[in-house]
Structure formats: C-alpha cells, structure tokens
Short mmCIF file of C-alpha atoms in Angstrom, two decimals:
data_model
loop_
_atom_site.label_atom_id
_atom_site.label_comp_id
_atom_site.label_asym_id
_atom_site.label_seq_id
_atom_site.Cartn_x
_atom_site.Cartn_y
_atom_site.Cartn_z
CA MET N 1 97.24 31.71 64.15
CA SER N 2 99.09 31.07 67.49
CA THR N 3 99.08 27.55 69.15
CA GLU N 4 96.89 28.91 71.97
CA THR N 5 94.23 30.19 69.70
CA LYS N 6 93.78 26.95 67.67
CA PRO N 7 92.09 24.94 70.49
CA LYS N 8 89.77 27.91 71.00
CA ALA N 9 89.03 28.07 67.42
CA GLU N 10 88.34 24.49 67.25
CA LEU N 11 86.22 24.57 70.34
CA TYR N 12 84.09 27.36 69.02
CA LYS N 13 83.69 25.44 65.67
CA ARG N 14 82.48 22.37 67.53
CA VAL N 15 80.06 24.48 69.60
CA ASP N 16 78.64 26.21 66.58
CA ALA N 17 78.23 22.86 64.94
CA LEU N 18 76.30 21.40 67.89
CA TRP N 19 73.98 24.37 67.92
CA THR N 20 73.39 24.27 64.42
CA THR N 21 72.36 20.67 64.81
CA VAL N 22 70.05 21.50 67.82
CA ARG N 23 68.51 24.34 65.97
CA ASP N 24 67.88 22.23 62.85
CA GLN N 25 66.28 19.49 65.26
CA PHE N 26 64.20 22.19 66.90
CA ALA N 27 63.04 23.40 63.24
CA PHE N 28 62.28 19.66 62.14
CA LEU N 29 60.15 18.98 65.24
CA ARG N 30 58.15 22.36 64.95
CA GLN N 31 56.77 21.07 61.50
CA ASP N 32 55.02 18.24 63.22
CA PRO N 33 52.61 19.69 66.14
CA MET N 34 52.33 16.51 68.02
CA ALA N 35 56.27 15.75 68.08
CA PHE N 36 57.02 19.42 69.03
CA ALA N 37 54.26 19.11 71.90
CA GLY N 38 56.06 15.83 72.92
CA MET N 39 59.51 17.70 72.75
CA LEU N 40 58.11 20.26 75.22
CA VAL N 41 56.81 17.51 77.51
CA VAL N 42 60.20 15.80 77.51
CA ALA N 43 62.06 19.28 78.22
CA ALA N 44 59.74 19.75 81.32
CA PHE N 45 60.30 16.20 82.44
CA VAL N 46 63.95 16.53 82.11
CA PHE N 47 63.75 19.85 84.19
CA LEU N 48 61.69 18.23 86.72
CA GLY N 49 64.12 15.35 86.91
CA LEU N 50 66.95 17.46 87.40
CA PHE N 51 65.49 20.17 89.78
CA GLY N 52 62.24 18.52 91.11
CA PRO N 53 63.61 17.36 94.71
CA TYR N 54 65.06 21.06 95.11
CA LEU N 55 61.47 22.46 94.17
CA ALA N 56 59.50 20.25 96.58
CA LEU N 57 58.24 22.21 99.45
CA HIS N 58 58.67 19.27 102.01
CA ASP N 59 60.44 15.94 102.31
CA PRO N 60 58.43 13.58 100.44
CA ILE N 61 58.96 10.69 102.95
CA GLU N 62 59.61 12.17 106.34
CA HIS N 63 57.33 15.33 106.42
CA THR N 64 53.68 14.88 107.38
CA VAL N 65 51.46 17.75 106.58
CA ARG N 66 49.36 19.17 109.42
CA GLY N 67 46.54 21.59 109.80
CA ASP N 68 46.09 24.64 111.67
CA GLY N 69 45.16 22.53 114.96
CA GLY N 70 48.15 20.34 114.76
CA SER N 71 46.21 17.41 113.42
CA VAL N 72 47.60 15.44 110.48
CA LEU N 73 45.88 15.95 107.24
CA ARG N 74 45.09 12.57 105.61
CA LEU N 75 43.63 12.19 102.34
CA THR N 76 42.56 15.86 101.89
CA ALA N 77 41.76 17.32 98.42
CA PRO N 78 43.98 20.17 97.03
CA SER N 79 44.02 23.07 99.21
CA ALA N 80 46.15 25.95 100.26
CA ASP N 81 48.01 23.58 102.78
CA ALA N 82 48.72 21.07 100.13
CA LEU N 83 48.28 22.27 96.55
CA PHE N 84 48.07 18.71 95.25
CA GLY N 85 46.18 17.27 98.33
CA THR N 86 47.69 14.82 100.81
CA THR N 87 48.04 10.80 100.92
CA ALA N 88 46.42 8.52 103.48
CA TYR N 89 49.54 8.71 105.41
CA GLY N 90 49.57 12.56 105.67
CA LYS N 91 52.28 13.24 103.05
CA ASP N 92 52.32 15.97 100.28
CA VAL N 93 51.43 14.66 96.99
CA LEU N 94 53.04 17.71 95.20
CA SER N 95 56.36 16.96 96.92
CA GLN N 96 56.23 13.38 96.08
CA PHE N 97 55.44 14.13 92.54
CA LEU N 98 58.56 16.50 92.13
CA ALA N 99 60.84 14.22 93.96
CA GLY N 100 59.57 11.19 91.98
CA ALA N 101 60.54 12.71 88.56
CA ARG N 102 64.33 12.06 89.31
CA PRO N 103 64.46 8.24 89.72
CA THR N 104 62.05 7.95 86.64
CA LEU N 105 64.62 10.33 84.64
CA ILE N 106 67.58 8.26 85.73
CA VAL N 107 65.91 4.87 84.73
CA GLY N 108 64.56 6.28 81.56
CA LEU N 109 67.85 7.84 80.42
CA PHE N 110 70.21 5.16 81.43
CA GLY N 111 68.03 2.46 80.74
CA GLY N 112 67.17 3.74 77.22
CA LEU N 113 70.85 4.35 76.47
CA GLY N 114 71.77 0.81 77.84
CA THR N 115 69.11 -0.69 75.68
CA GLY N 116 70.09 1.38 72.48
CA ALA N 117 73.76 1.04 72.94
CA LEU N 118 73.73 -2.81 73.74
CA GLY N 119 71.13 -3.49 70.91
CA PHE N 120 73.10 -1.53 68.35
CA THR N 121 76.28 -3.09 69.12
CA VAL N 122 74.71 -6.64 68.75
CA GLY N 123 73.03 -5.81 65.64
CA VAL N 124 75.96 -4.24 63.99
CA VAL N 125 78.35 -7.06 64.85
CA SER N 126 75.91 -9.86 64.05
CA GLY N 127 74.87 -8.30 60.82
CA TYR N 128 78.16 -7.37 59.71
CA TYR N 129 80.22 -10.56 60.26
CA GLY N 130 77.42 -13.11 59.77
CA GLY N 131 78.33 -16.83 59.90
CA TRP N 132 78.66 -18.42 63.34
CA VAL N 133 78.99 -14.83 64.90
CA ASP N 134 75.54 -13.95 63.55
CA GLU N 135 74.38 -17.36 64.45
CA LEU N 136 75.57 -17.16 68.20
CA LEU N 137 74.31 -13.55 68.64
CA MET N 138 70.85 -14.36 67.24
CA ARG N 139 70.32 -17.25 69.19
CA LEU N 140 71.30 -15.32 72.35
CA THR N 141 68.81 -12.72 71.14
CA ASP N 142 66.08 -15.29 70.58
CA LEU N 143 66.80 -16.65 74.14
CA THR N 144 66.25 -12.97 75.35
CA PHE N 145 62.94 -13.10 73.55
CA SER N 146 61.88 -16.35 75.17
CA LEU N 147 62.36 -15.08 78.68
CA PRO N 148 59.57 -12.79 79.61
CA PHE N 149 60.68 -9.47 80.99
CA MET N 150 58.49 -8.81 84.05
CA PRO N 151 58.63 -12.35 85.67
CA MET N 152 62.24 -12.54 85.26
CA ALA N 153 62.75 -9.03 86.62
CA LEU N 154 60.53 -9.82 89.66
CA LEU N 155 62.51 -13.04 90.14
CA LEU N 156 65.87 -11.27 90.15
CA LEU N 157 64.95 -8.45 92.38
CA THR N 158 63.40 -11.04 94.92
CA PHE N 159 66.87 -12.21 95.63
CA MET N 160 68.44 -8.91 95.42
CA THR N 161 67.90 -5.76 97.04
CA PRO N 162 66.36 -3.36 94.69
CA ASN N 163 67.99 -0.12 93.82
CA ILE N 164 67.62 2.23 91.17
CA TRP N 165 70.95 1.13 89.11
CA LEU N 166 70.08 -2.40 89.59
CA ILE N 167 66.65 -1.91 88.11
CA THR N 168 68.22 0.03 85.29
CA ALA N 169 70.73 -2.68 84.49
CA ILE N 170 68.08 -5.43 84.50
CA ILE N 171 65.78 -3.34 82.20
CA ALA N 172 68.73 -2.77 79.72
CA ALA N 173 69.59 -6.51 79.94
CA PHE N 174 66.24 -7.43 78.75
CA LEU N 175 64.91 -4.92 76.47
CA TRP N 176 67.99 -4.67 73.90
CA LYS N 177 66.56 -7.67 71.86
CA MET N 178 64.25 -5.50 69.47
CA PRO N 179 66.80 -2.76 68.62
CA ALA N 180 69.27 -5.49 68.06
CA ARG N 181 66.90 -7.43 65.46
CA VAL N 182 66.25 -4.18 63.62
CA VAL N 183 69.65 -2.95 63.45
CA ARG N 184 71.01 -6.09 62.13
CA SER N 185 68.40 -6.29 59.37
CA GLU N 186 69.61 -2.89 58.27
CA VAL N 187 73.23 -3.83 58.41
CA LEU N 188 72.62 -7.09 56.24
CA SER N 189 71.50 -4.43 53.62
CA VAL N 190 74.09 -1.75 54.13
CA ARG N 191 77.25 -4.38 54.14
CA GLU N 192 76.44 -5.23 50.41
CA ARG N 193 76.42 -1.63 49.12
CA THR N 194 79.30 -0.57 46.83
CA PHE N 195 81.09 1.78 49.12
CA VAL N 196 81.44 -1.01 51.78
CA ARG N 197 82.74 -3.37 49.20
CA SER N 198 85.27 -0.61 48.02
CA ALA N 199 86.42 -0.13 51.62
CA ARG N 200 86.99 -3.82 51.95
CA ALA N 201 88.72 -3.87 48.38
CA SER N 202 91.25 -1.07 49.46
CA GLY N 203 92.44 -3.15 52.24
CA ALA N 204 90.49 -1.76 55.22
CA SER N 205 90.08 -4.01 58.04
CA ASN N 206 86.86 -5.45 59.25
CA LEU N 207 86.70 -3.33 62.38
CA ARG N 208 87.33 -0.26 60.18
CA THR N 209 84.91 -1.05 57.72
CA MET N 210 82.31 -1.67 60.31
CA LEU N 211 82.93 1.52 62.43
CA TYR N 212 83.45 4.00 59.58
CA HIS N 213 81.21 2.72 56.76
CA VAL N 214 78.59 0.45 58.11
CA ALA N 215 77.62 1.65 61.61
CA PRO N 216 77.27 5.37 60.62
CA ASN N 217 74.66 4.38 57.91
CA VAL N 218 72.61 2.54 60.63
CA LEU N 219 73.17 5.07 63.33
CA PRO N 220 69.69 6.98 62.87
CA ILE N 221 67.73 3.69 63.41
CA GLY N 222 69.99 3.19 66.38
CA PHE N 223 69.06 6.50 67.99
CA LEU N 224 65.30 5.96 67.14
CA TYR N 225 65.30 2.59 69.14
CA THR N 226 67.35 4.33 71.83
CA ALA N 227 64.53 6.86 72.28
CA TYR N 228 61.80 4.02 72.20
CA GLY N 229 64.01 2.34 74.81
CA VAL N 230 63.73 5.34 77.19
CA ALA N 231 59.84 5.04 76.99
CA TRP N 232 60.15 1.31 77.48
CA ALA N 233 62.41 1.60 80.53
CA ILE N 234 60.03 4.44 82.02
CA ALA N 235 57.10 2.08 81.73
CA ALA N 236 59.12 -0.94 83.16
CA GLN N 237 60.52 0.91 86.15
CA ALA N 238 56.95 2.22 86.98
CA SER N 239 55.54 -1.33 86.60
CA LEU N 240 58.06 -2.75 89.03
CA ALA N 241 57.56 -0.04 91.58
CA PHE N 242 53.89 -0.62 91.41
CA LEU N 243 54.38 -4.24 92.10
CA GLY N 244 56.59 -3.35 95.15
CA PHE N 245 59.85 -3.93 93.66
CA GLY N 246 61.15 -0.42 93.32
CA ASP N 247 64.04 1.25 95.20
CA PRO N 248 62.56 1.51 98.56
CA THR N 249 64.91 4.40 99.53
CA MET N 250 63.45 6.87 96.87
CA THR N 251 60.03 8.13 95.86
CA SER N 252 59.08 7.44 92.37
CA TRP N 253 55.70 7.98 90.25
CA GLY N 254 55.25 4.09 90.33
CA ARG N 255 55.72 3.97 93.92
CA MET N 256 53.18 6.70 94.35
CA LEU N 257 50.58 4.40 92.46
CA ARG N 258 51.70 1.52 94.62
CA GLN N 259 50.87 3.40 97.76
CA VAL N 260 47.67 4.56 96.79
CA PHE N 261 46.68 1.19 95.59
CA ALA N 262 47.79 -0.48 98.78
CA SER N 263 45.86 1.95 100.95
CA GLY N 264 42.67 1.18 99.22
CA ASN N 265 41.95 4.62 97.93
CA MET N 266 42.59 4.39 94.28
CA ARG N 267 38.82 5.11 93.47
CA VAL N 268 38.75 7.85 96.17
CA ALA N 269 42.01 10.05 96.09
CA TRP N 270 41.81 11.24 92.51
CA TRP N 271 44.36 13.90 93.45
CA TRP N 272 46.87 11.10 94.66
CA VAL N 273 46.41 8.95 91.63
CA LEU N 274 46.43 11.56 88.58
CA PRO N 275 49.74 13.27 88.96
CA PRO N 276 52.01 10.01 88.84
CA ALA N 277 49.65 8.47 86.24
CA ILE N 278 49.49 11.55 83.86
CA GLY N 279 53.35 12.05 84.39
CA ILE N 280 54.26 8.55 83.31
CA ALA N 281 51.65 8.54 80.23
CA ALA N 282 52.83 11.89 79.15
CA ILE N 283 56.53 11.21 79.04
CA THR N 284 56.07 7.56 77.35
CA THR N 285 53.68 9.06 74.75
CA SER N 286 55.92 12.24 74.03
CA VAL N 287 58.90 10.00 73.43
CA PHE N 288 56.93 7.88 71.02
CA LEU N 289 55.34 11.03 69.32
CA ILE N 290 59.11 12.16 68.80
CA GLY N 291 60.18 8.96 67.53
CA ARG N 292 57.55 8.60 65.20
CA ALA N 293 58.33 11.95 63.52
CA TYR N 294 61.91 10.75 63.05
CA GLU N 295 60.83 7.25 61.88
CA GLU N 296 58.92 8.71 58.85
CA VAL N 297 62.17 10.27 57.90
CA ILE N 298 64.41 7.17 58.48
CA ASN N 299 61.79 4.77 56.97
CA PRO N 300 60.20 6.46 53.83
CA GLU N 301 57.78 3.60 53.61
CA ILE N 302 56.01 5.08 56.79
CA GLN N 303 54.40 8.36 55.97
CA THR N 304 51.63 9.95 57.38
CA ASN N 305 48.49 10.62 55.03
CA GLN N 306 48.52 14.33 54.37
#
C-alpha cells in the first residue's frame, strides 16, 4: 500500500467505525419507543436550531405583520397571513418560534457539554487522587451546592450585560456539581479494581492510569449526565429569559413567554404561548427519555418492569 493511500484507508476505517456506532445506537433506541420518540424530537430540534432562522418567513423582531388594509395585525389567531398568529406587537409568532430555536440549541449544547466536561473532570480527579485533592474539590462542590443557581445567576446578570455566551458560562459554572458527585462515587469503586492496581504496579504514572484505565470506565456515566446537562441548561436559559435576563439581541423561546406574560395576554393568546412552551417541554422531556434509556444500561439496578 502506497503512502498516499494509507491515510485514506485510515480515514475510511474511522468513518466506517463511526457509522457503525451511530447505527448501533439507533438500533438501541428503537427498542425503547419513548426514547426513540425522544430521539426524533431532538433531531427535529437540532434541525430547527441550525436552519430555523433561515426558514423564518419574516424577521422576528423588525417585521410587523399587516393586513390587506395596511393595519397592524395584533393578537390575531392563526390565519393565512400568520400561520401561528401574531403577538400583541404585531410580530409573526411562527418566525419568532423558528428563530428562537437557535439560542436554545446553543445554550443547551454548550451549556450541557460544559456542565458534563467540568463535572466529569472534577469527579475523576477527586475520586482518583483522594486525600487533600478530594477534600479540596469536594468542599468546592459543596460550596456550589450551597449557592442557589437562580438567585446567583440573576445577581451576576444584573451587573453584566446578558449575552448568550455569558449565560452559557454561568449555567456550566453552577450545574457541574451533580455530575462531579456521581462520577466521583464511580471512580472510588473503579480505582480499587485489579486492572487499575496492575497498571500502577507496572509503573504507569498517575496521569496515565487515570486517563487510560479509570476515565474510560466511568465515561458512560459522564455522557449520561452530559445529556441531562443539556436539558438542565435549556430549562435554566428559558427561566432566565422569562425573568427578563436573556440575551436582549436574540429571540428565544423563553423570551417569547416573557413577552406574552408582560403583555398581559398569557390567558388569551394561546397561539403565542403554546409554541415556545411546547418546544421547551418537548426537548427537555426528550433528552431525559433518552438519558433514561441509557441509564438502565449503565446502572443495572434501574430496570423498567416488563
């Protein structure tokens, strides 16, 4: 085999392995109807997050829907002029819903990844090293548990201009505590197993033992809590936006609920309330359904009754 074809062969092998993994996970989720339905919802959510703003018929903030006579259509129910109706300000609800999926996806994805990565790292290091390292990191975790997320987030955003990345960072900085605790408890068990002791006896460094022998064995629980972190981040972002501390330059589902509440039409304009409310509920529930399916594999003690 020539030197030029070796990289291509290696690339094809990796793509084939990735495709095999995706196919296996798809087959696994199909065995659980609820998890499979959740996967479809998540796929639709990701699609809207990527392409929603391009699918929106109008600018969600600038455009004002007008009727044939040129008058602004305020609080109109779904019609041919506005498929999801209009807001009290004459804005198209469908366009706001489509555009609002992107900031929800950004915060959910990066907030969940940040939560999972930070919590996994703290849990692995704390559980493996023990001693004063464990004591220091766990006291820091306890401190995070003692600080309520919402009041602290509101306090920080009061003194800083809210934007999507700042909100994501705040969410990750406060929600990593649960993954850290769970991963640490798993590491405490794994580090005492024979293969870990053998690695140490063979002269492997602590870093190598931790990365190559301990971390891979607790990685599934880390992935599980990363998925949960996505749902937590989406719910947190929607809550902050509803309270008026979302990114003022972007339309989000939480901000839509904030606007309908502020307008006093929460009980009247159902077409304005239901799209963002259902969107938030659907994606958070779907992530938990998928996580539940994997949790039954990771933790054999949790089994659904057949």
